[in-house]
XYZ file of C-alpha atoms in Angstrom:
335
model
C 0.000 0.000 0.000
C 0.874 3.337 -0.687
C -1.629 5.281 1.788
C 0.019 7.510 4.438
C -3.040 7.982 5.977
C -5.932 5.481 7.240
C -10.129 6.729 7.357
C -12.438 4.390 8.316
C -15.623 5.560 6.680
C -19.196 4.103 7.743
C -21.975 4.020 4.886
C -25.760 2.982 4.597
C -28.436 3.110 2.217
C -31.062 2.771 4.473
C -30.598 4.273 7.500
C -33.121 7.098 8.028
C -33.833 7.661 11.588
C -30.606 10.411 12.384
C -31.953 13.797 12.529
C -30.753 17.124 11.465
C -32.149 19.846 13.678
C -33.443 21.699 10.650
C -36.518 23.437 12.219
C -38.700 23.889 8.819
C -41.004 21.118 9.085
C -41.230 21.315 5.123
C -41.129 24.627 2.987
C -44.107 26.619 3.223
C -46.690 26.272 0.120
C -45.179 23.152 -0.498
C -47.600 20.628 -1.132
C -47.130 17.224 -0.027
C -47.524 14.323 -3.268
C -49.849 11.712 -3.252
C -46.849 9.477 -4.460
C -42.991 10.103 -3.794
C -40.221 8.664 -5.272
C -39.944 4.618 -4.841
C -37.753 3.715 -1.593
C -35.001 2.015 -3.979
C -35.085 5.301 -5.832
C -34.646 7.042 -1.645
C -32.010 4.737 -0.930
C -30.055 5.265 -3.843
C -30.142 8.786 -2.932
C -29.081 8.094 0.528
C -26.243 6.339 -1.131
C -24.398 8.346 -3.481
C -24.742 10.946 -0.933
C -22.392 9.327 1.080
C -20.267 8.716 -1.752
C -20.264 12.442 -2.586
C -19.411 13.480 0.559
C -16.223 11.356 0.905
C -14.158 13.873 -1.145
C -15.108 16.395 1.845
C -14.103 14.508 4.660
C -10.461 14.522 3.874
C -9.823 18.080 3.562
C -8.436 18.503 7.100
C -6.124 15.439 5.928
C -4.987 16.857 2.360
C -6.541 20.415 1.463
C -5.412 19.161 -2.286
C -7.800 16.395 -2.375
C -9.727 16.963 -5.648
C -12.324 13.440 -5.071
C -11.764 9.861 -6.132
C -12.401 7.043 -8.263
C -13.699 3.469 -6.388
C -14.829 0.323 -7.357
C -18.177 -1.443 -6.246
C -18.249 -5.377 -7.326
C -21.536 -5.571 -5.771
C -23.007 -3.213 -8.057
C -20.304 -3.662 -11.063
C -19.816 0.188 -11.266
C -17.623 3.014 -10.978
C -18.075 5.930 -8.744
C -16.507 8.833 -9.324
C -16.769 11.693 -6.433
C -15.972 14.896 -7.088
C -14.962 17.796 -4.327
C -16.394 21.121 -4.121
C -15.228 23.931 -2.301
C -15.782 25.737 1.330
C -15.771 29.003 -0.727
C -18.514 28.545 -2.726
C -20.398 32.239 -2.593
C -16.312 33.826 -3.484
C -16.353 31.212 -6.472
C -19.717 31.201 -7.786
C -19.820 35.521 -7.904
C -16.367 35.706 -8.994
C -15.255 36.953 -12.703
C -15.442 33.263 -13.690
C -18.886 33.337 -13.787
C -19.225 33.836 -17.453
C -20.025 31.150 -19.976
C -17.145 29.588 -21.811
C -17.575 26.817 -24.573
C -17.348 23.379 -23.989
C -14.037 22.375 -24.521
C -11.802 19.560 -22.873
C -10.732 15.850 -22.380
C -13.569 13.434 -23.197
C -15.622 16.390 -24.614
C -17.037 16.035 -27.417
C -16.295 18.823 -30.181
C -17.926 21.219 -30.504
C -20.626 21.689 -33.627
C -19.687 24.002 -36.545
C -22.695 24.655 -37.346
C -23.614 26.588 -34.606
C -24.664 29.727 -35.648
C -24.015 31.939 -32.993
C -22.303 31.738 -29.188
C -26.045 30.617 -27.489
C -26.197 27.907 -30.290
C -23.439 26.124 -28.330
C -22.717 24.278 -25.316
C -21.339 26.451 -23.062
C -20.217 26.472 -19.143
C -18.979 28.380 -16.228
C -15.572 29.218 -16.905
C -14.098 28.125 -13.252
C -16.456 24.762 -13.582
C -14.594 24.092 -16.781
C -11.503 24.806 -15.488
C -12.047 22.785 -12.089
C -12.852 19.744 -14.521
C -10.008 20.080 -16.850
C -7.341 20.043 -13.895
C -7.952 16.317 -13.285
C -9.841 14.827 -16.239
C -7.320 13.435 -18.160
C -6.024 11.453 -15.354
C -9.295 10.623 -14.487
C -10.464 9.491 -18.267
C -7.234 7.733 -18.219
C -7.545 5.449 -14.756
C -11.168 5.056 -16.086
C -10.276 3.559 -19.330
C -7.519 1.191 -17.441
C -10.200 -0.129 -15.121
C -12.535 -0.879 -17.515
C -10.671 -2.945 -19.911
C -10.209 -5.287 -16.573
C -13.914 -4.571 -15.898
C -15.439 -4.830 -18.672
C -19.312 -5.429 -17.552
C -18.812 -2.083 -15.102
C -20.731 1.182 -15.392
C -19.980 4.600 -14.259
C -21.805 6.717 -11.574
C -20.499 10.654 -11.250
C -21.450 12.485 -8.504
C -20.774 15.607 -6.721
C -21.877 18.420 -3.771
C -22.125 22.068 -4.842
C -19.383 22.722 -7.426
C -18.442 19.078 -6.985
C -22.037 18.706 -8.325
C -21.189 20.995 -11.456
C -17.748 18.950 -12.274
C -19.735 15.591 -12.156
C -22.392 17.100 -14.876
C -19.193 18.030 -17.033
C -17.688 14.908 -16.438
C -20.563 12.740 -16.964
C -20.813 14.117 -20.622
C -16.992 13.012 -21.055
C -17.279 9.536 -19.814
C -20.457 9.113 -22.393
C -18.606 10.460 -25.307
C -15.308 8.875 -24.004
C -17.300 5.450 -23.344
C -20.403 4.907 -25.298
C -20.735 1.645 -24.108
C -20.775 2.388 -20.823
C -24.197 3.207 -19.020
C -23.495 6.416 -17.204
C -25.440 7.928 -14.102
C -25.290 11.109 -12.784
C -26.282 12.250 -8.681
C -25.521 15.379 -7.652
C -26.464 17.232 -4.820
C -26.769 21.177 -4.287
C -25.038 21.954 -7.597
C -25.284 25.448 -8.592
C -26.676 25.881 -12.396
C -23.219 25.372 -14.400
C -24.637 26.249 -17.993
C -26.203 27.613 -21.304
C -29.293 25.960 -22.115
C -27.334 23.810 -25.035
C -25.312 22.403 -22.144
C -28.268 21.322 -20.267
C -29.515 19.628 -23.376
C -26.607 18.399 -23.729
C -26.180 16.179 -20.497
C -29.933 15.275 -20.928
C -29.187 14.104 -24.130
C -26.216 11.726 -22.891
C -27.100 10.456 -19.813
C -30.642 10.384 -20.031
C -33.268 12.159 -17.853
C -33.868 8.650 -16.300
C -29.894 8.416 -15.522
C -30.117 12.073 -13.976
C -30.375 12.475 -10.127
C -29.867 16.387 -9.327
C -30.876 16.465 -5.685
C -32.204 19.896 -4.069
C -32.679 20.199 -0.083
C -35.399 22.536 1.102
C -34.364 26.132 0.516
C -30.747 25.688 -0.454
C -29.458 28.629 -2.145
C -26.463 27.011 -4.191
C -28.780 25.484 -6.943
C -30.220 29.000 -7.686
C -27.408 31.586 -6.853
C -26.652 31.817 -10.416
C -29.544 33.580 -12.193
C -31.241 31.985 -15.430
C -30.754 35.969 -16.852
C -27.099 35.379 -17.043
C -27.907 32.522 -19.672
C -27.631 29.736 -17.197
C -30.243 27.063 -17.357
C -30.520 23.338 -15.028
C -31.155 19.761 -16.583
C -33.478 17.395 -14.922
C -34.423 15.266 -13.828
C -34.722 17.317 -10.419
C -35.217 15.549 -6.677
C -36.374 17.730 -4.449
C -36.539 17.101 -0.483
C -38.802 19.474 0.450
C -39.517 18.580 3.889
C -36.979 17.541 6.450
C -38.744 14.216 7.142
C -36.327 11.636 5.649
C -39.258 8.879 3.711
C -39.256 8.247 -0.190
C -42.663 10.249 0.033
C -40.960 13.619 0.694
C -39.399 13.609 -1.945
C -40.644 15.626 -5.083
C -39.560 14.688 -8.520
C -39.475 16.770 -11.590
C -38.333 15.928 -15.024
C -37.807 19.154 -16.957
C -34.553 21.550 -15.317
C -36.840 24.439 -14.409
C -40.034 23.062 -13.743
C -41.834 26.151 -12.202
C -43.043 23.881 -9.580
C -39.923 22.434 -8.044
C -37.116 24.312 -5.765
C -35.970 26.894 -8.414
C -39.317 29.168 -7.214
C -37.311 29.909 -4.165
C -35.680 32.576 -4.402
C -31.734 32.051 -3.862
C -30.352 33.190 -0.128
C -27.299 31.962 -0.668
C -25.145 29.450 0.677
C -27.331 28.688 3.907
C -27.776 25.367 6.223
C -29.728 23.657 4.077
C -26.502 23.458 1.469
C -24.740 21.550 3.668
C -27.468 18.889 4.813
C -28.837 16.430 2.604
C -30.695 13.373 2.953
C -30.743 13.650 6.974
C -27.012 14.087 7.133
C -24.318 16.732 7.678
C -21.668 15.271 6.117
C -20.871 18.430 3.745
C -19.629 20.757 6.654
C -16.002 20.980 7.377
C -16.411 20.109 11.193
C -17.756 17.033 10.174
C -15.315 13.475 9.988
C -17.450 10.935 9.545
C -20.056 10.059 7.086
C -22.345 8.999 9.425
C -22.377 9.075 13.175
C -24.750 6.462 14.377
C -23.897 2.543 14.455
C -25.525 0.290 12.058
C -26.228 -2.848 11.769
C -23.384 -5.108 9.799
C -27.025 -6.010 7.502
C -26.569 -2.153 6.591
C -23.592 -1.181 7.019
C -20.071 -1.538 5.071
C -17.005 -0.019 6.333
C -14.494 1.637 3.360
C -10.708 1.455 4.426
C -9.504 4.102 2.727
C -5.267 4.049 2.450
C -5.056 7.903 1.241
C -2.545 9.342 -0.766
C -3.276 13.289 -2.581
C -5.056 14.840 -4.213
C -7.179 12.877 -7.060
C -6.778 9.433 -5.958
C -8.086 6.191 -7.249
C -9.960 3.651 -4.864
C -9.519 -0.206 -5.940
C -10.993 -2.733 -3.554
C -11.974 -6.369 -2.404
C -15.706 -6.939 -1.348
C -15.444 -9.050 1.990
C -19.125 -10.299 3.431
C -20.172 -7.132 4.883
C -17.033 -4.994 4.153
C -15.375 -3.352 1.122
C -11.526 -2.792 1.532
C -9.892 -0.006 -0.133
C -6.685 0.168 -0.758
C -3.907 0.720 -3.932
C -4.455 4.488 -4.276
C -3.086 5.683 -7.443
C -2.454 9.621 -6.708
C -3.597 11.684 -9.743
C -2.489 15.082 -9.803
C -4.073 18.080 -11.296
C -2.454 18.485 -14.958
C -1.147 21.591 -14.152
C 0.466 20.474 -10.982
């Protein structure tokens, strides 16, 4: 092993009895659906939370942490976790918030016959550039694991700009691997671009593949205004009560269905950014994914042997643990 460091990391799909303290019983003139999402649908979400927040619990280990690649036999997939940043408001209001076109590894090219600029799939500039840093290296160790893996699919995922590298990504790995079923979760991402773009990732994943999770009246997803040119895909999931149950959870297919979260107007990055699915594993002050035991029928515990920043997760699937171990450090390209 080449880990300096050791994490043990806790993870369940189905545990939904912790509490969050939120004190919004659900958002008001929100009404509750006859019929939620199914509770393999919930538990997925539950899931690929935890995933997503992995990236985050290493920053008081390795600040340069960027997210990391592991390997689920169970499920014969790849899950790639992206990292967003504790500086989200300075990032997303920043000079980088204008539209660039979308351009790097596993992209593909762009259409000359575009007529104009808004023809085109464009992005936030500091998205693109967050995803470019690693994505070779990524598309790389992706391509090496699945010629041993053949049967595996990919999963992206991200929090907050994490959220908004996963979308980018996701559009890579479909280009880059056509054969490859590709899902996307993300959770609190902040619109990332032109209406083109949104298209775009609806067109290669699939509304069906796309999970793009909102919590109550979290800022993040709206912060960036639609009259800047910005635009979400959907499929949207939308928590809109703090009661953790498949039933509370609203799902809309188009990116700005009038009816879902993006009616609230944005306050920012507030509490409900940094709890999702009954957990606060987003917030720096937080080290574990979950705090509560579980039962081994629900539980599987991640030894994670860390290197640096991007790192690569391979593993062995024991009866009710998953090893990880092997960490291949990739480094931003521009390191």
């Amino acid at each position: 092993m080449r880990g300096i460091d050791e994490v043990q990391v806790t993870q369940t799909a189905n545990d939904t009895n912790e509490t969050t303290g939120w004190p919004w019983p659900h958002f008001p003139r929100s009404d509750d659906p006859s019929v939620g999402v199914d509770q393999q649908t919930y538990d997925d979400l539950v899931r690929y939370t935890k995933y997503a927040s992995g990236a985050y619990q290493f920053q008081s280990i390795i600040t340069s942490t960027k997210g990391f690649i592991a390997r689920d036999d169970n499920r014969e997939e790849f899950v790639v976790a992206f990292k967003g940043s504790s500086d989200t408001t300075t990032i997303l209001l920043d000079a980088s918030i204008i539209l660039a076109p979308l351009k790097g590894p596993g992209l593909p090219p762009l259409d000359p016959s575009a007529v104009s600029r808004s023809a085109e799939p464009r992005v936030h500039v500091g998205f693109l550039l967050g995803y470019n840093s690693v994505a070779q290296k990524v598309l790389d160790e992706l391509a090496l694991q699945l010629r041993a893996y053949p049967s595996y699919n990919i999963v992206a995922c991200g929090h907050s700009l994490g959220g908004s590298f996963a979308s980018i990504a996701s559009v890579a790995f479909s280009h880059t691997f056509p054969r490859r079923c590709v899902t996307l979760y993300t959770f609190g991402q902040p619109r990332t671009g032109n209406p083109p773009f949104a298209e775009l990732v609806e067109r290669a994943i699939g509304t069906e593949r796309i999970y793009r999770c909102v919590h109550l009246v979290d800022g993040v997803p709206t912060m960036i205004p639609t009259q800047l040119g910005y635009r979400h895909f959907g499929a949207e999931y939308w928590q809109f009560t703090e009661l953790g149950a498949p039933k509370n959870v609203k799902h809309f297919e188009g990116g700005e269905d009038p009816n879902g979260s993006g009616n609230i107007p944005s306050t920012g990055v507030n509490p409900a950014h940094w709890v999702y699915f009954l957990q606060r594993e987003f917030s720096k002050h937080v080290h574990a994914l979950t705090r509560a035991p579980l039962s081994p029928q629900v539980a599987s515990t991640i030894k994670v042997m860390l290197t640096k920043s991007f790192w690569t997760c391979s593993h062995r699937l024991g009866s009710n643990c998953m090893h990880l171990g092997e960490l291949m450090r990739i480094p931003p390209t521009n390191a």
